[in-house]
């Protein structure tokens, strides 16, 4: 379930799913809801029979970028915490040297350290599903550099960045990644990041052939329904 830390806090995932569940059935049945890299798999069960969630991942698009632009580099995949390792660890079977960061208590502080993996002499890509302020990413990056990585970059599917927190990655030299890949799943944010160093946008919504195919399939099903309902006559609609 979605974690609630104090009274009055809104369970945003549950609330949003209830709003989407209010969508009436379409002519071809339940509404198809495409979700990229869902934060917790159990959240798919928040939806009722009016919504059919289709779970996709942006990792294949990211791996294609690695193959096209970083194939000659000595790359290591890293995860900023145990949760990211559980979500994405099985999507990188070709990488034997996987780095996992973890938070440990040191005195009165909680710091990020490397639990496993060897970053020395490598170009390390930290992978996660979303980023807000990016504090954990930065702590993980700094520790990986301390252990001898030559470069540290990042890939995050959903660039949330509340209150323009992305600026800490572009305006503060100590916080810069070599390159920060993200996607267009948050369109307004993707527009702000496009062309801003060190960010690079990987399109997974605009121009995605799978999404285009699903839209075409849905249109065909609707046409079939309306044609049948009108006694076999062709019906033009938009």
PDB file of C-alpha atoms in Angstrom:
ATOM      1  CA  UNK A   1       0.000   0.000   0.000  1.00  0.00           C
ATOM      2  CA  UNK A   2       1.012   3.621  -0.423  1.00  0.00           C
ATOM      3  CA  UNK A   3       2.903   4.897   2.608  1.00  0.00           C
ATOM      4  CA  UNK A   4       1.191   7.574   4.692  1.00  0.00           C
ATOM      5  CA  UNK A   5       3.368   9.142   7.390  1.00  0.00           C
ATOM      6  CA  UNK A   6       0.935  11.435   9.207  1.00  0.00           C
ATOM      7  CA  UNK A   7      -2.765  12.181   9.638  1.00  0.00           C
ATOM      8  CA  UNK A   8      -4.221  14.293   6.849  1.00  0.00           C
ATOM      9  CA  UNK A   9      -1.674  13.254   4.215  1.00  0.00           C
ATOM     10  CA  UNK A  10      -3.311  12.301   0.915  1.00  0.00           C
ATOM     11  CA  UNK A  11      -2.660   8.882  -0.617  1.00  0.00           C
ATOM     12  CA  UNK A  12      -2.054  10.308  -4.066  1.00  0.00           C
ATOM     13  CA  UNK A  13      -1.839   7.036  -5.993  1.00  0.00           C
ATOM     14  CA  UNK A  14      -5.077   5.720  -4.472  1.00  0.00           C
ATOM     15  CA  UNK A  15      -6.859   9.048  -5.008  1.00  0.00           C
ATOM     16  CA  UNK A  16      -5.739   9.287  -8.634  1.00  0.00           C
ATOM     17  CA  UNK A  17      -6.784   5.689  -9.319  1.00  0.00           C
ATOM     18  CA  UNK A  18     -10.270   6.407  -7.959  1.00  0.00           C
ATOM     19  CA  UNK A  19     -10.575   9.368 -10.325  1.00  0.00           C
ATOM     20  CA  UNK A  20      -9.486   7.219 -13.271  1.00  0.00           C
ATOM     21  CA  UNK A  21     -11.888   4.458 -12.217  1.00  0.00           C
ATOM     22  CA  UNK A  22     -14.717   6.948 -12.800  1.00  0.00           C
ATOM     23  CA  UNK A  23     -14.021   6.872 -16.558  1.00  0.00           C
ATOM     24  CA  UNK A  24     -17.025   5.141 -18.151  1.00  0.00           C
ATOM     25  CA  UNK A  25     -16.584   2.068 -20.295  1.00  0.00           C
ATOM     26  CA  UNK A  26     -15.724   2.861 -23.902  1.00  0.00           C
ATOM     27  CA  UNK A  27     -17.443   1.324 -26.910  1.00  0.00           C
ATOM     28  CA  UNK A  28     -14.753  -1.373 -27.025  1.00  0.00           C
ATOM     29  CA  UNK A  29     -14.699  -2.072 -23.286  1.00  0.00           C
ATOM     30  CA  UNK A  30     -12.444  -0.910 -20.440  1.00  0.00           C
ATOM     31  CA  UNK A  31     -10.225   2.111 -20.920  1.00  0.00           C
ATOM     32  CA  UNK A  32      -6.586   1.164 -21.507  1.00  0.00           C
ATOM     33  CA  UNK A  33      -4.269   2.991 -19.133  1.00  0.00           C
ATOM     34  CA  UNK A  34      -0.581   2.919 -20.069  1.00  0.00           C
ATOM     35  CA  UNK A  35       1.745   3.217 -17.059  1.00  0.00           C
ATOM     36  CA  UNK A  36       5.503   3.484 -17.420  1.00  0.00           C
ATOM     37  CA  UNK A  37       7.650   2.043 -14.624  1.00  0.00           C
ATOM     38  CA  UNK A  38       4.997   1.946 -11.924  1.00  0.00           C
ATOM     39  CA  UNK A  39       6.546   2.718  -8.526  1.00  0.00           C
ATOM     40  CA  UNK A  40       4.985  -0.272  -6.752  1.00  0.00           C
ATOM     41  CA  UNK A  41       3.447  -3.240  -8.571  1.00  0.00           C
ATOM     42  CA  UNK A  42       0.623  -3.585  -6.047  1.00  0.00           C
ATOM     43  CA  UNK A  43      -0.729  -0.231  -7.229  1.00  0.00           C
ATOM     44  CA  UNK A  44      -2.021  -1.901 -10.390  1.00  0.00           C
ATOM     45  CA  UNK A  45      -4.713  -3.472  -8.201  1.00  0.00           C
ATOM     46  CA  UNK A  46      -6.074  -0.028  -7.280  1.00  0.00           C
ATOM     47  CA  UNK A  47      -8.010  -0.090 -10.570  1.00  0.00           C
ATOM     48  CA  UNK A  48     -11.410  -1.698 -11.028  1.00  0.00           C
ATOM     49  CA  UNK A  49     -12.979  -3.276 -14.124  1.00  0.00           C
ATOM     50  CA  UNK A  50     -13.449   0.084 -15.879  1.00  0.00           C
ATOM     51  CA  UNK A  51      -9.705   0.499 -16.366  1.00  0.00           C
ATOM     52  CA  UNK A  52      -7.235  -1.935 -17.885  1.00  0.00           C
ATOM     53  CA  UNK A  53      -3.669  -0.987 -16.807  1.00  0.00           C
ATOM     54  CA  UNK A  54      -0.913  -1.798 -19.278  1.00  0.00           C
ATOM     55  CA  UNK A  55       2.466  -1.756 -17.547  1.00  0.00           C
ATOM     56  CA  UNK A  56       5.398  -0.701 -19.720  1.00  0.00           C
ATOM     57  CA  UNK A  57       9.002   0.186 -18.963  1.00  0.00           C
ATOM     58  CA  UNK A  58      11.311   2.847 -20.359  1.00  0.00           C
ATOM     59  CA  UNK A  59      14.352   0.673 -19.635  1.00  0.00           C
ATOM     60  CA  UNK A  60      14.472  -0.840 -23.182  1.00  0.00           C
ATOM     61  CA  UNK A  61      14.656   2.689 -24.639  1.00  0.00           C
ATOM     62  CA  UNK A  62      17.448   3.565 -22.203  1.00  0.00           C
ATOM     63  CA  UNK A  63      19.376   0.389 -23.071  1.00  0.00           C
ATOM     64  CA  UNK A  64      19.098   1.270 -26.751  1.00  0.00           C
ATOM     65  CA  UNK A  65      20.689   4.653 -25.993  1.00  0.00           C
ATOM     66  CA  UNK A  66      23.497   2.895 -24.116  1.00  0.00           C
ATOM     67  CA  UNK A  67      24.109   0.657 -27.108  1.00  0.00           C
ATOM     68  CA  UNK A  68      24.072   3.511 -29.624  1.00  0.00           C
ATOM     69  CA  UNK A  69      26.076   6.144 -27.741  1.00  0.00           C
ATOM     70  CA  UNK A  70      28.067   4.384 -25.001  1.00  0.00           C
ATOM     71  CA  UNK A  71      28.915   1.010 -26.503  1.00  0.00           C
ATOM     72  CA  UNK A  72      32.676   1.671 -26.414  1.00  0.00           C
ATOM     73  CA  UNK A  73      32.683   2.637 -22.724  1.00  0.00           C
ATOM     74  CA  UNK A  74      33.193   0.420 -19.686  1.00  0.00           C
ATOM     75  CA  UNK A  75      29.719   0.789 -18.210  1.00  0.00           C
ATOM     76  CA  UNK A  76      28.353  -0.294 -14.837  1.00  0.00           C
ATOM     77  CA  UNK A  77      24.709  -0.041 -13.757  1.00  0.00           C
ATOM     78  CA  UNK A  78      23.988   1.258 -10.258  1.00  0.00           C
ATOM     79  CA  UNK A  79      20.856   1.574  -8.149  1.00  0.00           C
ATOM     80  CA  UNK A  80      20.446   4.271  -5.472  1.00  0.00           C
ATOM     81  CA  UNK A  81      18.627   1.969  -3.042  1.00  0.00           C
ATOM     82  CA  UNK A  82      17.288  -1.542  -2.516  1.00  0.00           C
ATOM     83  CA  UNK A  83      13.883  -0.613  -3.948  1.00  0.00           C
ATOM     84  CA  UNK A  84      15.340   0.399  -7.301  1.00  0.00           C
ATOM     85  CA  UNK A  85      17.408  -2.807  -7.376  1.00  0.00           C
ATOM     86  CA  UNK A  86      14.247  -4.885  -6.866  1.00  0.00           C
ATOM     87  CA  UNK A  87      12.340  -2.995  -9.561  1.00  0.00           C
ATOM     88  CA  UNK A  88      15.007  -2.954 -12.263  1.00  0.00           C
ATOM     89  CA  UNK A  89      17.735  -5.432 -11.333  1.00  0.00           C
ATOM     90  CA  UNK A  90      16.433  -8.204 -13.592  1.00  0.00           C
ATOM     91  CA  UNK A  91      16.299  -5.847 -16.607  1.00  0.00           C
ATOM     92  CA  UNK A  92      20.100  -5.722 -16.922  1.00  0.00           C
ATOM     93  CA  UNK A  93      21.143  -9.408 -17.092  1.00  0.00           C
ATOM     94  CA  UNK A  94      24.077  -8.599 -19.395  1.00  0.00           C
ATOM     95  CA  UNK A  95      25.790  -6.559 -16.666  1.00  0.00           C
ATOM     96  CA  UNK A  96      27.528  -8.731 -14.092  1.00  0.00           C
ATOM     97  CA  UNK A  97      28.961  -5.869 -12.038  1.00  0.00           C
ATOM     98  CA  UNK A  98      25.864  -4.261 -10.522  1.00  0.00           C
ATOM     99  CA  UNK A  99      26.264  -1.546  -7.893  1.00  0.00           C
ATOM    100  CA  UNK A 100      23.691  -1.151  -5.141  1.00  0.00           C
ATOM    101  CA  UNK A 101      23.738   1.824  -2.787  1.00  0.00           C
ATOM    102  CA  UNK A 102      22.097   1.760   0.617  1.00  0.00           C
ATOM    103  CA  UNK A 103      21.460   4.131   3.485  1.00  0.00           C
ATOM    104  CA  UNK A 104      23.295   3.354   6.716  1.00  0.00           C
ATOM    105  CA  UNK A 105      23.250   5.067  10.096  1.00  0.00           C
ATOM    106  CA  UNK A 106      26.484   6.753  11.147  1.00  0.00           C
ATOM    107  CA  UNK A 107      26.088   8.407  14.518  1.00  0.00           C
ATOM    108  CA  UNK A 108      23.041  10.654  14.266  1.00  0.00           C
ATOM    109  CA  UNK A 109      23.169  10.756  10.468  1.00  0.00           C
ATOM    110  CA  UNK A 110      21.953   8.493   7.702  1.00  0.00           C
ATOM    111  CA  UNK A 111      24.451   8.392   4.851  1.00  0.00           C
ATOM    112  CA  UNK A 112      24.551   6.595   1.499  1.00  0.00           C
ATOM    113  CA  UNK A 113      27.202   3.937   0.966  1.00  0.00           C
ATOM    114  CA  UNK A 114      27.861   1.268  -1.666  1.00  0.00           C
ATOM    115  CA  UNK A 115      26.605  -2.105  -0.508  1.00  0.00           C
ATOM    116  CA  UNK A 116      27.921  -4.119  -3.456  1.00  0.00           C
ATOM    117  CA  UNK A 117      29.627  -3.642  -6.818  1.00  0.00           C
ATOM    118  CA  UNK A 118      32.908  -2.132  -8.010  1.00  0.00           C
ATOM    119  CA  UNK A 119      32.797   1.359  -9.588  1.00  0.00           C
ATOM    120  CA  UNK A 120      36.552   1.949  -9.893  1.00  0.00           C
ATOM    121  CA  UNK A 121      37.558   2.997 -13.415  1.00  0.00           C
ATOM    122  CA  UNK A 122      33.997   2.698 -14.744  1.00  0.00           C
ATOM    123  CA  UNK A 123      31.359   4.954 -16.245  1.00  0.00           C
ATOM    124  CA  UNK A 124      28.513   4.358 -13.792  1.00  0.00           C
ATOM    125  CA  UNK A 125      24.851   4.928 -14.704  1.00  0.00           C
ATOM    126  CA  UNK A 126      22.533   5.294 -11.704  1.00  0.00           C
ATOM    127  CA  UNK A 127      19.037   4.037 -12.594  1.00  0.00           C
ATOM    128  CA  UNK A 128      15.747   4.795 -10.826  1.00  0.00           C
ATOM    129  CA  UNK A 129      12.064   5.203 -11.644  1.00  0.00           C
ATOM    130  CA  UNK A 130      11.556   8.825 -10.554  1.00  0.00           C
ATOM    131  CA  UNK A 131      13.389  11.835  -9.184  1.00  0.00           C
ATOM    132  CA  UNK A 132      12.064  14.673  -7.026  1.00  0.00           C
ATOM    133  CA  UNK A 133      14.750  16.729  -5.293  1.00  0.00           C
ATOM    134  CA  UNK A 134      17.458  14.225  -6.242  1.00  0.00           C
ATOM    135  CA  UNK A 135      19.117  14.112  -2.822  1.00  0.00           C
ATOM    136  CA  UNK A 136      19.622  10.344  -2.786  1.00  0.00           C
ATOM    137  CA  UNK A 137      20.940  10.372  -6.363  1.00  0.00           C
ATOM    138  CA  UNK A 138      23.530  12.975  -5.443  1.00  0.00           C
ATOM    139  CA  UNK A 139      24.678  11.119  -2.325  1.00  0.00           C
ATOM    140  CA  UNK A 140      24.990   7.925  -4.342  1.00  0.00           C
ATOM    141  CA  UNK A 141      26.931   9.752  -7.093  1.00  0.00           C
ATOM    142  CA  UNK A 142      29.349  11.313  -4.610  1.00  0.00           C
ATOM    143  CA  UNK A 143      30.088   7.995  -2.921  1.00  0.00           C
ATOM    144  CA  UNK A 144      30.634   6.250  -6.259  1.00  0.00           C
ATOM    145  CA  UNK A 145      33.120   8.964  -7.261  1.00  0.00           C
ATOM    146  CA  UNK A 146      34.933   8.482  -3.954  1.00  0.00           C
ATOM    147  CA  UNK A 147      35.340   4.798  -4.847  1.00  0.00           C
ATOM    148  CA  UNK A 148      37.090   5.616  -8.128  1.00  0.00           C
ATOM    149  CA  UNK A 149      34.480   5.913 -10.895  1.00  0.00           C
ATOM    150  CA  UNK A 150      35.690   7.929 -13.894  1.00  0.00           C
ATOM    151  CA  UNK A 151      32.203   9.215 -14.785  1.00  0.00           C
ATOM    152  CA  UNK A 152      28.773   9.070 -13.140  1.00  0.00           C
ATOM    153  CA  UNK A 153      25.584   9.551 -15.152  1.00  0.00           C
ATOM    154  CA  UNK A 154      21.927   8.877 -14.419  1.00  0.00           C
ATOM    155  CA  UNK A 155      18.728   7.583 -15.973  1.00  0.00           C
ATOM    156  CA  UNK A 156      15.349   8.276 -14.378  1.00  0.00           C
ATOM    157  CA  UNK A 157      12.034   7.532 -16.072  1.00  0.00           C
ATOM    158  CA  UNK A 158       9.872  10.224 -14.451  1.00  0.00           C
ATOM    159  CA  UNK A 159      11.388  13.724 -13.954  1.00  0.00           C
ATOM    160  CA  UNK A 160       9.100  15.164 -11.275  1.00  0.00           C
ATOM    161  CA  UNK A 161      11.437  17.913  -9.960  1.00  0.00           C
ATOM    162  CA  UNK A 162       9.042  19.965  -7.768  1.00  0.00           C
ATOM    163  CA  UNK A 163       9.806  23.677  -7.387  1.00  0.00           C
ATOM    164  CA  UNK A 164      12.372  23.548 -10.222  1.00  0.00           C
ATOM    165  CA  UNK A 165      14.695  21.352  -8.171  1.00  0.00           C
ATOM    166  CA  UNK A 166      16.288  20.250 -11.465  1.00  0.00           C
ATOM    167  CA  UNK A 167      18.312  23.475 -11.398  1.00  0.00           C
ATOM    168  CA  UNK A 168      20.620  22.076  -8.729  1.00  0.00           C
ATOM    169  CA  UNK A 169      21.856  19.614 -11.375  1.00  0.00           C
ATOM    170  CA  UNK A 170      22.488  22.264 -14.029  1.00  0.00           C
ATOM    171  CA  UNK A 171      23.593  25.324 -12.048  1.00  0.00           C
ATOM    172  CA  UNK A 172      25.672  23.788  -9.243  1.00  0.00           C
ATOM    173  CA  UNK A 173      28.922  22.331 -10.595  1.00  0.00           C
ATOM    174  CA  UNK A 174      29.388  19.859  -7.715  1.00  0.00           C
ATOM    175  CA  UNK A 175      25.973  18.340  -8.438  1.00  0.00           C
ATOM    176  CA  UNK A 176      26.479  17.748 -12.155  1.00  0.00           C
ATOM    177  CA  UNK A 177      26.255  14.309 -13.698  1.00  0.00           C
ATOM    178  CA  UNK A 178      28.174  13.581 -16.883  1.00  0.00           C
ATOM    179  CA  UNK A 179      24.775  13.140 -18.533  1.00  0.00           C
ATOM    180  CA  UNK A 180      21.312  12.884 -17.025  1.00  0.00           C
ATOM    181  CA  UNK A 181      18.914  10.848 -19.178  1.00  0.00           C
ATOM    182  CA  UNK A 182      15.193  11.067 -18.538  1.00  0.00           C
ATOM    183  CA  UNK A 183      11.989  10.715 -20.569  1.00  0.00           C
ATOM    184  CA  UNK A 184       8.941  12.689 -21.676  1.00  0.00           C
ATOM    185  CA  UNK A 185       6.468  10.999 -19.293  1.00  0.00           C
ATOM    186  CA  UNK A 186       6.106  14.387 -17.560  1.00  0.00           C
ATOM    187  CA  UNK A 187       5.643  16.498 -20.719  1.00  0.00           C
ATOM    188  CA  UNK A 188       5.819  19.985 -19.160  1.00  0.00           C
ATOM    189  CA  UNK A 189       9.003  19.125 -17.293  1.00  0.00           C
ATOM    190  CA  UNK A 190      10.526  17.467 -20.353  1.00  0.00           C
ATOM    191  CA  UNK A 191      10.056  20.737 -22.266  1.00  0.00           C
ATOM    192  CA  UNK A 192      11.945  22.645 -19.559  1.00  0.00           C
ATOM    193  CA  UNK A 193      14.785  20.110 -19.517  1.00  0.00           C
ATOM    194  CA  UNK A 194      15.142  19.758 -23.273  1.00  0.00           C
ATOM    195  CA  UNK A 195      18.450  21.314 -24.318  1.00  0.00           C
ATOM    196  CA  UNK A 196      19.496  22.055 -20.716  1.00  0.00           C
ATOM    197  CA  UNK A 197      22.889  20.586 -19.842  1.00  0.00           C
ATOM    198  CA  UNK A 198      23.368  17.837 -18.568  1.00  0.00           C
ATOM    199  CA  UNK A 199      19.846  16.575 -19.369  1.00  0.00           C
ATOM    200  CA  UNK A 200      18.929  14.496 -22.400  1.00  0.00           C
ATOM    201  CA  UNK A 201      15.339  13.466 -23.154  1.00  0.00           C
ATOM    202  CA  UNK A 202      14.581   9.925 -24.372  1.00  0.00           C
ATOM    203  CA  UNK A 203      11.106   9.969 -25.992  1.00  0.00           C
ATOM    204  CA  UNK A 204       8.877   7.112 -24.849  1.00  0.00           C
ATOM    205  CA  UNK A 205       5.482   8.758 -25.391  1.00  0.00           C
ATOM    206  CA  UNK A 206       5.898  10.955 -28.448  1.00  0.00           C
ATOM    207  CA  UNK A 207       6.572   8.715 -31.431  1.00  0.00           C
ATOM    208  CA  UNK A 208       6.264   5.443 -29.517  1.00  0.00           C
ATOM    209  CA  UNK A 209       5.049   2.882 -32.098  1.00  0.00           C
ATOM    210  CA  UNK A 210       3.387   0.731 -29.407  1.00  0.00           C
ATOM    211  CA  UNK A 211       1.218   3.606 -28.201  1.00  0.00           C
ATOM    212  CA  UNK A 212       0.342   4.504 -31.796  1.00  0.00           C
ATOM    213  CA  UNK A 213      -0.642   0.892 -32.439  1.00  0.00           C
ATOM    214  CA  UNK A 214      -2.876   0.804 -29.361  1.00  0.00           C
ATOM    215  CA  UNK A 215      -4.623   4.004 -30.444  1.00  0.00           C
ATOM    216  CA  UNK A 216      -5.199   2.602 -33.932  1.00  0.00           C
ATOM    217  CA  UNK A 217      -6.491  -0.662 -32.459  1.00  0.00           C
ATOM    218  CA  UNK A 218      -8.887   1.205 -30.192  1.00  0.00           C
ATOM    219  CA  UNK A 219     -10.158   3.288 -33.130  1.00  0.00           C
ATOM    220  CA  UNK A 220     -10.767   0.136 -35.193  1.00  0.00           C
ATOM    221  CA  UNK A 221     -12.716  -1.455 -32.350  1.00  0.00           C
ATOM    222  CA  UNK A 222     -14.838   1.672 -31.959  1.00  0.00           C
ATOM    223  CA  UNK A 223     -15.519   1.788 -35.705  1.00  0.00           C
ATOM    224  CA  UNK A 224     -16.576  -1.857 -35.646  1.00  0.00           C
ATOM    225  CA  UNK A 225     -18.941  -1.180 -32.741  1.00  0.00           C
ATOM    226  CA  UNK A 226     -20.567   1.880 -34.322  1.00  0.00           C
ATOM    227  CA  UNK A 227     -20.888   0.205 -37.726  1.00  0.00           C
ATOM    228  CA  UNK A 228     -22.675  -2.741 -36.112  1.00  0.00           C
ATOM    229  CA  UNK A 229     -24.917  -0.459 -34.038  1.00  0.00           C
ATOM    230  CA  UNK A 230     -26.005   1.381 -37.211  1.00  0.00           C
ATOM    231  CA  UNK A 231     -27.106  -1.760 -39.002  1.00  0.00           C
ATOM    232  CA  UNK A 232     -23.922  -2.308 -40.988  1.00  0.00           C
ATOM    233  CA  UNK A 233     -23.697   1.216 -42.362  1.00  0.00           C
ATOM    234  CA  UNK A 234     -20.329   2.946 -42.339  1.00  0.00           C
ATOM    235  CA  UNK A 235     -20.209   5.707 -39.768  1.00  0.00           C
ATOM    236  CA  UNK A 236     -17.659   8.507 -39.850  1.00  0.00           C
ATOM    237  CA  UNK A 237     -16.678   9.875 -36.483  1.00  0.00           C
ATOM    238  CA  UNK A 238     -13.770  11.612 -34.794  1.00  0.00           C
TER     239      UNK A 238
END
